[in-house]
Tab-separated table of C-alpha atoms and ligand atoms in Angstrom:
chain	number	residue	atom	x	y	z
W	1	UNK	CA	20.947	-6.495	17.812
W	2	UNK	CA	24.104	-6.219	19.838
W	3	UNK	CA	27.609	-6.152	19.322
W	4	UNK	CA	30.850	-7.316	21.203
W	5	UNK	CA	34.659	-7.446	20.628
W	6	UNK	CA	36.288	-10.676	21.053
W	7	UNK	CA	40.135	-11.065	20.737
W	8	UNK	CA	40.396	-7.731	18.524
W	9	UNK	CA	37.027	-9.122	16.252
W	10	UNK	CA	34.111	-7.467	16.049
W	11	UNK	CA	30.829	-9.687	16.611
W	12	UNK	CA	27.276	-9.221	16.014
W	13	UNK	CA	24.678	-10.843	17.736
W	14	UNK	CA	21.287	-10.847	17.536
W	15	UNK	CA	19.294	-10.766	20.465
W	16	UNK	CA	16.144	-12.339	20.130
W	17	UNK	CA	14.624	-12.313	23.571
W	18	UNK	CA	10.816	-10.703	24.021
W	19	UNK	CA	10.785	-7.657	25.985
W	20	UNK	CA	9.214	-7.657	29.213
W	21	UNK	CA	5.723	-5.685	27.395
W	22	UNK	CA	6.166	-8.558	24.760
W	23	UNK	CA	6.068	-11.319	27.131
W	24	UNK	CA	2.694	-9.659	29.331
W	25	UNK	CA	1.019	-9.620	25.956
W	26	UNK	CA	1.835	-13.494	25.490
W	27	UNK	CA	0.661	-14.234	29.302
W	28	UNK	CA	-2.408	-12.259	28.633
W	29	UNK	CA	-3.497	-14.262	25.505
W	30	UNK	CA	-2.245	-17.587	27.530
W	31	UNK	CA	-4.732	-16.829	30.010
W	32	UNK	CA	-7.707	-15.734	27.774
W	33	UNK	CA	-6.860	-18.755	25.484
W	34	UNK	CA	-7.036	-21.262	28.797
W	35	UNK	CA	-10.692	-19.478	29.776
W	36	UNK	CA	-12.163	-19.155	26.202
W	37	UNK	CA	-10.792	-21.976	24.151
W	38	UNK	CA	-14.195	-24.738	23.556
W	39	UNK	CA	-14.342	-27.310	26.222
W	40	UNK	CA	-11.869	-29.765	26.314
W	41	UNK	CA	-9.611	-28.345	23.657
W	42	UNK	CA	-6.607	-27.742	25.947
W	43	UNK	CA	-7.007	-31.517	27.054
W	44	UNK	CA	-6.946	-32.737	23.656
W	45	UNK	CA	-10.354	-32.965	22.336
W	46	UNK	CA	-9.771	-31.189	19.279
W	47	UNK	CA	-12.164	-32.697	16.604
W	48	UNK	CA	-14.296	-30.422	14.746
W	49	UNK	CA	-18.030	-31.697	14.430
W	50	UNK	CA	-17.718	-34.110	10.803
W	51	UNK	CA	-20.796	-32.526	9.756
W	52	UNK	CA	-20.494	-29.223	7.276
W	53	UNK	CA	-23.503	-27.423	9.177
W	54	UNK	CA	-22.159	-28.142	12.507
W	55	UNK	CA	-18.715	-27.395	11.725
W	56	UNK	CA	-19.431	-23.707	10.008
W	57	UNK	CA	-21.743	-23.271	13.131
W	58	UNK	CA	-18.788	-24.011	15.485
W	59	UNK	CA	-16.229	-22.368	13.728
W	60	UNK	CA	-18.613	-19.334	13.587
W	61	UNK	CA	-18.930	-19.612	17.133
W	62	UNK	CA	-15.327	-19.435	17.712
W	63	UNK	CA	-14.943	-16.344	15.428
W	64	UNK	CA	-17.073	-14.521	17.638
W	65	UNK	CA	-15.660	-15.697	20.840
W	66	UNK	CA	-12.340	-13.859	19.355
W	67	UNK	CA	-13.550	-11.086	18.282
W	68	UNK	CA	-15.762	-10.225	21.466
W	69	UNK	CA	-12.059	-10.496	23.145
W	70	UNK	CA	-10.561	-8.578	20.766
W	71	UNK	CA	-8.258	-11.417	19.439
W	72	UNK	CA	-10.039	-11.908	16.112
W	73	UNK	CA	-8.030	-9.430	13.729
W	74	UNK	CA	-5.248	-7.993	16.224
W	75	UNK	CA	-3.225	-6.494	13.333
W	76	UNK	CA	-6.270	-4.142	12.539
W	77	UNK	CA	-5.839	-0.453	13.483
W	78	UNK	CA	-7.824	-0.182	16.955
W	79	UNK	CA	-9.895	2.689	15.418
W	80	UNK	CA	-11.499	-0.034	13.125
W	81	UNK	CA	-12.007	-2.794	16.158
W	82	UNK	CA	-8.116	-4.318	15.903
W	83	UNK	CA	-5.464	-3.639	18.752
W	84	UNK	CA	-2.942	-2.194	16.002
W	85	UNK	CA	-0.628	-5.295	17.688
W	86	UNK	CA	2.936	-4.940	16.272
W	87	UNK	CA	4.525	-7.118	13.786
W	88	UNK	CA	6.431	-8.713	17.309
W	89	UNK	CA	2.944	-9.236	18.671
W	90	UNK	CA	1.950	-10.589	15.574
W	91	UNK	CA	4.772	-13.241	16.246
W	92	UNK	CA	3.733	-14.165	19.728
W	93	UNK	CA	0.302	-14.408	18.484
W	94	UNK	CA	0.868	-16.803	15.931
W	95	UNK	CA	3.066	-18.755	18.273
W	96	UNK	CA	0.664	-18.760	20.852
W	97	UNK	CA	-2.335	-20.228	18.475
W	98	UNK	CA	0.347	-22.613	17.167
W	99	UNK	CA	0.965	-23.709	20.609
W	100	UNK	CA	-2.674	-24.476	21.618
W	101	UNK	CA	-3.802	-25.933	17.840
W	102	UNK	CA	-6.047	-23.334	17.809
W	103	UNK	CA	-9.328	-23.894	16.183
W	104	UNK	CA	-8.965	-21.821	12.504
W	105	UNK	CA	-10.740	-18.926	11.911
W	106	UNK	CA	-13.685	-19.172	9.771
W	107	UNK	CA	-13.059	-15.535	7.926
W	108	UNK	CA	-9.608	-15.923	7.164
W	109	UNK	CA	-9.612	-14.246	4.029
W	110	UNK	CA	-12.167	-11.760	5.243
W	111	UNK	CA	-9.600	-11.387	8.676
W	112	UNK	CA	-6.207	-11.580	6.569
W	113	UNK	CA	-6.747	-10.503	2.927
W	114	UNK	CA	-10.312	-8.337	2.565
W	115	UNK	CA	-10.245	-6.321	5.328
W	116	UNK	CA	-6.963	-4.725	5.470
W	117	UNK	CA	-7.462	-4.088	1.616
W	118	UNK	CA	-10.661	-2.438	2.458
W	119	UNK	CA	-9.205	0.039	5.890
W	120	UNK	CA	-6.257	0.406	3.089
W	121	UNK	CA	-8.341	1.414	-0.274
W	122	UNK	CA	-12.020	1.272	0.453
W	123	UNK	CA	-14.145	4.244	0.914
W	124	UNK	CA	-15.632	5.422	4.349
W	125	UNK	CA	-19.150	3.983	3.462
W	126	UNK	CA	-17.415	0.548	2.411
W	127	UNK	CA	-15.270	0.493	5.436
W	128	UNK	CA	-18.756	1.389	8.347
W	129	UNK	CA	-20.417	-1.155	6.159
W	130	UNK	CA	-18.351	-4.144	6.153
W	131	UNK	CA	-15.562	-3.629	8.425
W	132	UNK	CA	-17.437	-4.304	11.658
W	133	UNK	CA	-19.011	-7.848	10.589
W	134	UNK	CA	-15.420	-9.088	9.279
W	135	UNK	CA	-13.919	-9.286	12.708
W	136	UNK	CA	-17.094	-11.107	13.983
W	137	UNK	CA	-17.253	-13.481	10.980
W	138	UNK	CA	-21.072	-12.138	10.823
W	139	UNK	CA	-20.207	-11.816	7.180
W	140	UNK	CA	-17.830	-14.269	5.923
W	141	UNK	CA	-15.658	-13.209	2.816
W	142	UNK	CA	-14.149	-15.316	-0.036
W	143	UNK	CA	-11.322	-13.924	-2.739
W	144	UNK	CA	-12.468	-14.436	-6.432
W	145	UNK	CA	-9.242	-13.806	-8.625
W	146	UNK	CA	-8.780	-17.396	-10.152
W	147	UNK	CA	-10.467	-18.674	-13.356
W	148	UNK	CA	-9.726	-21.725	-15.237
W	149	UNK	CA	-7.482	-19.893	-17.822
W	150	UNK	CA	-6.375	-17.318	-15.341
W	151	UNK	CA	-4.442	-18.580	-12.318
W	152	UNK	CA	-0.561	-17.607	-12.109
W	153	UNK	CA	-1.442	-14.848	-14.706
W	154	UNK	CA	-4.578	-13.202	-13.181
W	155	UNK	CA	-4.124	-10.048	-15.175
W	156	UNK	CA	-5.399	-12.126	-18.197
W	157	UNK	CA	-8.838	-12.871	-16.494
W	158	UNK	CA	-12.207	-12.784	-18.608
W	159	UNK	CA	-14.947	-12.379	-16.228
W	160	UNK	CA	-16.765	-9.298	-17.632
W	161	UNK	CA	-18.348	-6.290	-15.614
W	162	UNK	CA	-20.723	-4.046	-17.558
W	163	UNK	CA	-22.392	-1.126	-16.642
W	164	UNK	CA	-25.949	-0.563	-16.351
W	165	UNK	CA	-27.074	2.604	-15.034
W	166	UNK	CA	-25.963	2.269	-11.042
W	167	UNK	CA	-25.377	-1.214	-11.344
W	168	UNK	CA	-23.081	-3.607	-12.670
W	169	UNK	CA	-23.571	-6.808	-14.452
W	170	UNK	CA	-20.981	-9.704	-13.890
W	171	UNK	CA	-21.151	-12.838	-16.395
W	172	UNK	CA	-18.273	-15.606	-16.032
W	173	UNK	CA	-16.791	-18.100	-14.019
W	174	UNK	CA	-14.267	-18.163	-11.164
W	175	UNK	CA	-12.557	-21.368	-9.686
W	176	UNK	CA	-10.326	-22.669	-6.581
W	177	UNK	CA	-12.741	-19.865	-4.714
W	178	UNK	CA	-11.786	-20.981	-1.095
W	179	UNK	CA	-15.026	-20.850	1.081
W	180	UNK	CA	-16.953	-19.710	-1.478
W	181	UNK	CA	-19.918	-21.671	-0.171
W	182	UNK	CA	-19.944	-20.150	3.138
W	183	UNK	CA	-19.249	-16.682	1.954
W	184	UNK	CA	-21.513	-13.844	2.131
W	185	UNK	CA	-19.315	-11.383	0.060
W	186	UNK	CA	-16.865	-12.056	-2.493
W	187	UNK	CA	-13.925	-9.296	-3.749
W	188	UNK	CA	-14.587	-10.244	-7.225
W	189	UNK	CA	-12.005	-9.043	-9.715
W	190	UNK	CA	-13.192	-8.552	-13.070
W	191	UNK	CA	-12.899	-7.080	-16.662
W	192	UNK	CA	-14.370	-3.859	-17.319
W	193	UNK	CA	-12.265	-2.882	-20.389
W	194	UNK	CA	-10.190	-5.133	-23.010
W	195	UNK	CA	-8.781	-2.366	-25.026
W	196	UNK	CA	-5.184	-1.979	-23.084
W	197	UNK	CA	-2.604	-3.914	-21.689
W	198	UNK	CA	-4.117	-6.954	-19.833
W	199	UNK	CA	-3.370	-5.855	-16.149
W	200	UNK	CA	-5.236	-2.409	-17.024
W	201	UNK	CA	-9.054	-2.331	-17.402
W	202	UNK	CA	-9.695	-4.452	-14.400
W	203	UNK	CA	-12.165	-3.764	-11.686
W	204	UNK	CA	-12.512	-4.889	-8.266
W	205	UNK	CA	-16.453	-5.485	-7.246
W	206	UNK	CA	-17.566	-6.743	-3.973
W	207	UNK	CA	-20.384	-8.797	-4.659
W	208	UNK	CA	-23.332	-10.290	-2.677
W	209	UNK	CA	-22.842	-14.024	-2.761
W	210	UNK	CA	-26.328	-14.782	-1.904
W	211	UNK	CA	-27.785	-13.481	-5.120
W	212	UNK	CA	-29.637	-15.976	-7.729
W	213	UNK	CA	-26.790	-15.038	-10.459
W	214	UNK	CA	-24.071	-16.431	-8.102
W	215	UNK	CA	-24.184	-20.363	-7.829
W	216	UNK	CA	-20.968	-21.940	-6.304
W	217	UNK	CA	-20.317	-25.446	-6.807
W	218	UNK	CA	-17.864	-27.246	-4.338
W	219	UNK	CA	-14.894	-29.146	-5.811
W	220	UNK	CA	-14.334	-32.521	-4.159
W	221	UNK	CA	-10.471	-32.712	-2.866
W	222	UNK	CA	-7.950	-35.694	-2.540
W	223	UNK	CA	-8.547	-35.113	1.165
W	224	UNK	CA	-11.905	-35.464	0.725
W	225	UNK	CA	-12.514	-31.850	1.915
W	226	UNK	CA	-14.748	-29.500	0.195
W	227	UNK	CA	-12.969	-26.307	0.866
W	228	UNK	CA	-13.185	-24.329	-2.353
W	229	UNK	CA	-15.459	-24.174	-5.407
W	230	UNK	CA	-16.339	-23.084	-8.977
W	231	UNK	CA	-18.253	-19.922	-8.923
W	232	UNK	CA	-20.717	-19.021	-11.813
W	233	UNK	CA	-21.489	-15.576	-12.266
W	234	UNK	CA	-24.746	-15.318	-14.844
W	235	UNK	CA	-26.036	-11.842	-15.229
W	236	UNK	CA	-24.714	-11.159	-11.311
W	237	UNK	CA	-24.981	-7.586	-9.825
W	238	UNK	CA	-23.962	-5.155	-7.557
W	239	UNK	CA	-24.155	-1.172	-7.384
W	240	UNK	CA	-21.429	1.675	-8.278
W	241	UNK	CA	-20.654	2.202	-5.005
W	242	UNK	CA	-19.396	-1.245	-4.137
W	243	UNK	CA	-16.481	-0.889	-6.436
W	244	UNK	CA	-13.279	-0.813	-4.256
W	245	UNK	CA	-10.452	1.395	-5.387
W	246	UNK	CA	-11.107	3.075	-9.197
W	247	UNK	CA	-13.038	1.580	-11.950
W	248	UNK	CA	-10.538	0.017	-14.731
W	249	UNK	CA	-7.528	0.124	-12.262
W	250	UNK	CA	-8.549	-2.917	-9.808
W	251	UNK	CA	-4.790	-4.205	-10.550
W	252	UNK	CA	-3.742	-1.690	-7.717
W	253	UNK	CA	-6.218	-3.698	-5.076
W	254	UNK	CA	-5.283	-6.984	-6.638
W	255	UNK	CA	-1.708	-6.165	-5.831
W	256	UNK	CA	-2.718	-4.698	-2.684
W	257	UNK	CA	-4.030	-7.750	-1.489
W	258	UNK	CA	-1.571	-10.001	-2.582
W	259	UNK	CA	0.870	-8.305	-0.362
W	260	UNK	CA	-1.222	-8.802	2.310
W	261	UNK	CA	-1.463	-12.902	1.074
W	262	UNK	CA	2.158	-13.389	1.030
W	263	UNK	CA	2.441	-11.706	4.324
W	264	UNK	CA	0.582	-14.597	5.714
W	265	UNK	CA	3.603	-16.881	7.452
W	266	UNK	CA	2.438	-20.454	8.743
W	267	UNK	CA	5.912	-21.758	10.326
W	268	UNK	CA	4.576	-21.625	13.965
W	269	UNK	CA	1.993	-24.294	12.851
W	270	UNK	CA	4.398	-26.164	11.022
W	271	UNK	CA	6.741	-26.053	14.096
W	272	UNK	CA	4.078	-27.428	16.557
W	273	UNK	CA	3.472	-30.103	13.679
W	274	UNK	CA	7.122	-31.474	14.295
W	275	UNK	CA	6.687	-31.207	17.915
W	276	UNK	CA	3.885	-33.155	18.039
W	277	UNK	CA	5.518	-35.675	15.711
W	278	UNK	CA	8.948	-35.360	17.855
W	279	UNK	CA	6.524	-36.320	20.983
W	280	UNK	CA	4.859	-39.363	19.232
W	281	UNK	CA	8.468	-40.842	18.283
W	282	UNK	CA	9.520	-40.600	22.144
W	283	UNK	CA	6.603	-42.668	22.780
W	284	UNK	CA	5.793	-45.140	19.928
W	285	UNK	CA	7.597	-48.017	19.696
W	286	UNK	CA	8.479	-50.392	16.311
W	287	UNK	CA	9.834	-53.791	17.743
W	288	UNK	CA	10.294	-52.943	20.737
W	289	UNK	CA	12.590	-49.997	19.995
W	290	UNK	CA	10.870	-46.283	20.619
W	291	UNK	CA	10.907	-44.696	17.215
W	292	UNK	CA	13.318	-41.786	18.747
W	293	UNK	CA	15.925	-44.245	19.236
W	294	UNK	CA	16.002	-45.601	15.548
W	295	UNK	CA	18.957	-43.435	13.972
W	296	UNK	CA	17.411	-42.623	10.457
W	297	UNK	CA	14.567	-41.609	12.402
W	298	UNK	CA	16.793	-39.291	14.571
W	299	UNK	CA	18.880	-37.797	11.668
W	300	UNK	CA	15.518	-36.703	9.752
W	301	UNK	CA	14.143	-34.852	12.907
W	302	UNK	CA	17.301	-33.307	13.737
W	303	UNK	CA	16.974	-32.023	10.008
W	304	UNK	CA	13.514	-31.079	10.103
W	305	UNK	CA	14.598	-29.184	13.486
W	306	UNK	CA	17.290	-27.080	11.897
W	307	UNK	CA	15.389	-26.202	8.546
W	308	UNK	CA	12.364	-25.142	10.807
W	309	UNK	CA	14.833	-23.178	13.193
W	310	UNK	CA	16.325	-21.506	10.025
W	311	UNK	CA	12.951	-20.671	8.286
W	312	UNK	CA	12.260	-18.781	11.852
W	313	UNK	CA	15.148	-16.600	11.820
W	314	UNK	CA	14.707	-15.990	8.101
W	315	UNK	CA	10.835	-15.141	8.683
W	316	UNK	CA	11.885	-12.669	11.445
W	317	UNK	CA	14.505	-10.757	9.045
W	318	UNK	CA	11.513	-10.134	6.979
W	319	UNK	CA	9.507	-9.241	9.825
W	320	UNK	CA	12.375	-6.732	11.019
W	321	UNK	CA	12.370	-5.635	7.462
W	322	UNK	CA	8.690	-4.644	7.626
W	323	UNK	CA	8.878	-3.000	10.909
W	324	UNK	CA	11.294	-1.031	8.916
W	325	UNK	CA	8.903	0.129	5.567
W	326	UNK	CA	5.645	-0.087	7.311
W	327	UNK	CA	4.431	-2.423	4.645
W	328	UNK	CA	4.793	-6.047	3.704
W	329	UNK	CA	7.087	-6.701	0.871
W	330	UNK	CA	8.113	-9.328	-1.644
W	331	UNK	CA	10.602	-11.119	1.155
W	332	UNK	CA	7.271	-12.565	2.343
W	333	UNK	CA	7.539	-15.219	-0.376
W	334	UNK	CA	10.579	-16.517	0.867
W	335	UNK	CA	8.749	-17.265	4.120
W	336	UNK	CA	5.761	-18.702	1.793
W	337	UNK	CA	7.999	-20.765	-0.394
W	338	UNK	CA	10.168	-22.488	2.842
W	339	UNK	CA	7.123	-22.960	5.085
W	340	UNK	CA	5.127	-24.553	2.142
W	341	UNK	CA	7.982	-27.506	0.658
W	342	UNK	CA	9.059	-27.723	4.914
W	343	UNK	CA	5.575	-28.520	4.921
W	344	UNK	CA	5.304	-31.094	2.605
W	345	UNK	CA	8.218	-32.659	3.321
W	346	UNK	CA	7.450	-33.000	6.903
W	347	UNK	CA	4.148	-34.483	6.484
W	348	UNK	CA	5.450	-36.654	3.774
W	349	UNK	CA	8.111	-37.907	6.522
W	350	UNK	CA	5.228	-38.233	8.959
W	351	UNK	CA	2.893	-40.492	7.215
W	352	UNK	CA	6.233	-42.762	6.780
W	353	UNK	CA	7.356	-42.937	10.336
W	354	UNK	CA	3.454	-43.490	11.000
W	355	UNK	CA	3.388	-46.469	8.366
W	356	UNK	CA	0.188	-48.439	8.161
W	357	UNK	CA	-1.993	-46.596	10.749
W	358	UNK	CA	-2.131	-43.314	7.935
W	359	UNK	CA	-4.088	-45.849	5.680
W	360	UNK	CA	-6.990	-45.701	8.443
W	361	UNK	CA	-9.096	-42.852	6.543
W	362	UNK	CA	-11.855	-42.944	8.906
W	363	UNK	CA	-12.306	-44.245	12.622
W	364	UNK	CA	-8.834	-44.928	12.602
W	365	UNK	CA	-6.746	-44.368	16.077
W	366	UNK	CA	-3.786	-42.695	14.220
W	367	UNK	CA	-1.925	-40.708	17.123
W	368	UNK	CA	-2.103	-37.539	14.731
W	369	UNK	CA	-4.045	-37.200	11.325
W	370	UNK	CA	-1.345	-36.591	9.139
W	371	UNK	CA	-2.788	-38.140	6.043
W	372	UNK	CA	-5.334	-35.618	5.504
W	373	UNK	CA	-2.352	-32.714	5.831
W	374	UNK	CA	-0.135	-34.142	4.095
W	375	UNK	CA	-2.854	-34.385	0.605
W	376	UNK	CA	-3.652	-30.604	1.656
W	377	UNK	CA	0.070	-29.858	1.732
W	378	UNK	CA	0.410	-29.284	-1.950
W	379	UNK	CA	-2.273	-27.239	-2.179
W	380	UNK	CA	-0.797	-24.866	0.091
W	381	UNK	CA	2.354	-24.949	-2.138
W	382	UNK	CA	-0.152	-23.230	-4.772
W	383	UNK	CA	-2.711	-21.170	-3.305
W	384	UNK	CA	-1.354	-18.110	-2.707
W	385	UNK	CA	0.668	-18.535	-6.026
W	386	UNK	CA	2.645	-21.393	-6.603
W	387	UNK	CA	6.552	-22.096	-5.384
W	388	UNK	CA	7.357	-21.522	-8.790
W	389	UNK	CA	5.767	-17.771	-8.888
W	390	UNK	CA	7.238	-16.821	-5.239
W	391	UNK	CA	10.826	-17.969	-6.929
W	392	UNK	CA	9.811	-15.434	-8.996
W	393	UNK	CA	9.431	-12.709	-6.880
W	394	UNK	CA	12.091	-13.532	-4.933
W	395	UNK	CA	14.733	-13.076	-8.087
W	396	UNK	CA	13.010	-10.243	-9.566
W	397	UNK	CA	11.976	-8.010	-6.462
W	398	UNK	CA	14.521	-9.302	-3.581
W	399	UNK	CA	17.490	-10.191	-5.415
W	400	UNK	CA	17.281	-7.967	-8.452
W	401	UNK	CA	17.764	-10.522	-11.314
W	402	UNK	CA	15.958	-9.511	-14.803
W	403	UNK	CA	12.694	-10.233	-15.459
W	404	UNK	CA	12.031	-13.662	-17.377
W	405	UNK	CA	11.031	-12.303	-20.871
W	406	UNK	CA	8.958	-15.429	-21.122
W	407	UNK	CA	7.150	-14.817	-17.832
W	408	UNK	CA	3.668	-13.379	-18.369
W	409	UNK	CA	2.114	-10.291	-16.532
W	410	UNK	CA	1.334	-11.747	-13.204
W	411	UNK	CA	-0.866	-10.920	-9.993
W	412	UNK	CA	1.938	-13.011	-7.939
W	413	UNK	CA	5.101	-11.461	-9.566
W	414	UNK	CA	4.397	-8.095	-10.701
B	501	FAD	C1	-5.903	-24.644	-1.857
B	501	FAD	C2	-5.930	-23.359	-3.088
B	501	FAD	C3	-7.008	-22.401	-2.239
B	501	FAD	C4	-6.713	-21.361	-3.317
B	501	FAD	N1	-7.863	-20.388	-3.064
B	501	FAD	C5	-7.686	-19.591	-3.819
B	501	FAD	C6	-8.823	-18.465	-3.617
B	501	FAD	O1	-9.374	-18.403	-2.498
B	501	FAD	N2	-9.254	-17.239	-4.448
B	501	FAD	C7	-8.461	-17.538	-5.835
B	501	FAD	O2	-8.710	-16.514	-6.735
B	501	FAD	N3	-7.881	-18.448	-5.505
B	501	FAD	C8	-7.532	-19.235	-5.140
B	501	FAD	N4	-6.529	-20.468	-5.662
B	501	FAD	C9	-6.071	-20.754	-6.901
B	501	FAD	C10	-4.803	-20.538	-6.942
B	501	FAD	O3	-4.418	-18.864	-6.983
B	501	FAD	C11	-4.053	-20.766	-8.412
B	501	FAD	O4	-4.309	-22.664	-8.303
B	501	FAD	C12	-2.502	-20.498	-8.562
B	501	FAD	O5	-2.537	-19.065	-8.812
B	501	FAD	C13	-2.139	-21.500	-9.632
B	501	FAD	O6	-2.780	-21.008	-10.923
B	501	FAD	P1	-3.559	-22.161	-11.931
B	501	FAD	O7	-4.066	-23.158	-11.163
B	501	FAD	O8	-4.033	-21.382	-12.900
B	501	FAD	O9	-1.952	-22.522	-12.099
B	501	FAD	P2	-0.754	-22.238	-13.817
B	501	FAD	O10	-0.777	-20.967	-13.478
B	501	FAD	O11	-1.713	-22.763	-14.837
B	501	FAD	O12	0.232	-22.503	-13.283
B	501	FAD	C14	0.528	-24.177	-13.862
B	501	FAD	C15	2.120	-24.737	-13.378
B	501	FAD	O13	2.734	-23.543	-14.053
B	501	FAD	C16	3.919	-23.015	-13.616
B	501	FAD	N5	3.802	-21.562	-13.819
B	501	FAD	C17	2.745	-20.617	-14.229
B	501	FAD	N6	3.368	-19.513	-14.214
B	501	FAD	C18	4.713	-19.217	-14.254
B	501	FAD	C19	5.922	-18.734	-14.592
B	501	FAD	N7	5.611	-16.907	-14.749
B	501	FAD	N8	6.633	-19.105	-13.844
B	501	FAD	C20	7.472	-20.321	-14.065
B	501	FAD	N9	6.476	-20.910	-13.829
B	501	FAD	C21	5.132	-20.766	-13.874
B	501	FAD	C22	3.196	-23.070	-11.868
B	501	FAD	O14	4.293	-22.690	-11.169
B	501	FAD	C23	2.537	-24.246	-12.096
B	501	FAD	O15	3.157	-25.374	-11.789
B	501	FAD	C24	-6.202	-21.582	-4.732
B	501	FAD	C25	-5.666	-22.489	-4.778
B	501	FAD	C26	-5.376	-23.596	-3.866
B	501	FAD	C27	-4.751	-24.865	-4.392
């Protein structure tokens, strides 16, 4: 940031340009993407295989390719196979991945949530056992927090773990567990003591998903996807060396992981969707007139552009704060709530603009698939803690407002 003086008035000017070193980082990533994205990807052949097994194999391959190129977990410390990338480099990485609409990371929960939490709180044995296989996608992870009666208020969960010699025996049910049907391991939050406050007596266990006592049942979603699951635990077991953190003090781990979860902005993929829509409006016509020339469409596009630029600037401010403190803070909730609501509005508008073509659910020739994205966007508003919960966090922890007395203890807001 630099300061100028004009007509006796001092003006602060933010400098958003990147340094030469940061631009070299971008160039290195661009070259790597050109050489390593799946064949045809950069020419627009971006269809993922429709068969579940083939899609999983494709995404595992992509995860391995990223890991081989050291581009899987760039924010991880170098000692654990990451690049120790700065927050600005992480921003550039997100921009570039969004620009090419890169395939998703199949181990998204492992890379962004479980890995960093294990590195921060795991034992040396746990780290050397699990961390390398997370980056390569060799072992996929899921996050076992929510239960039918415990979502926003996760501290009220009831899945029980009881000690039996050197083992923990687990009984209960989780729900909405993303990718559990593909997962090899779960970071599972359990109740091990019910005698105190509800956020006390929780223990986080690392649980093998392939054992007989774990059953997953995918939930069929409105967009025809089956990406999250009910997970039933019937005498499932894990060993005592696979407790993450301290017994009965799992709340600390819950909070650590949630901070990483709230730091995952998606503003760059939203911006790319906007740019795709803009392109569509420039090339498509209605009644002989290009869409972009219709005043009601131009106005909406301009409004979205302004909202996206404002969201990015707000994200930069949050990144600056994180650079100062060294940890993701409650400001991540601002990025989440702004992005999630922007995504819903943008995709709603995109569906309107596209008109009847969006109803061609299968085998349609829609220029871009916004219907499934639109239907999925409501889930994003809920997934890492709902927009309401993010607002609670902003109110209480960013703005310092008094705590909502009616609000119960929540992993998302406490
Ligand atoms: C796409 C998707 C993926 C998910 N993936 C996972 C996963 O991998 N692992 C996992 O454990 N969970 C996952 N979840 C579950 C998610 O964390 C919960 O759905 C979420 O925390 C909300 O909980 P709930 O559904 O029980 O709703 P509830 O907590 O019952 O909330 C119902 C309504 O009440 C509002 N509300 C509740 N408490 C308050 C409050 N204190 N103040 C104001 N309003 C409030 C909420 O905003 C909401 O509108 C996923 C959910 C989705 C949609």
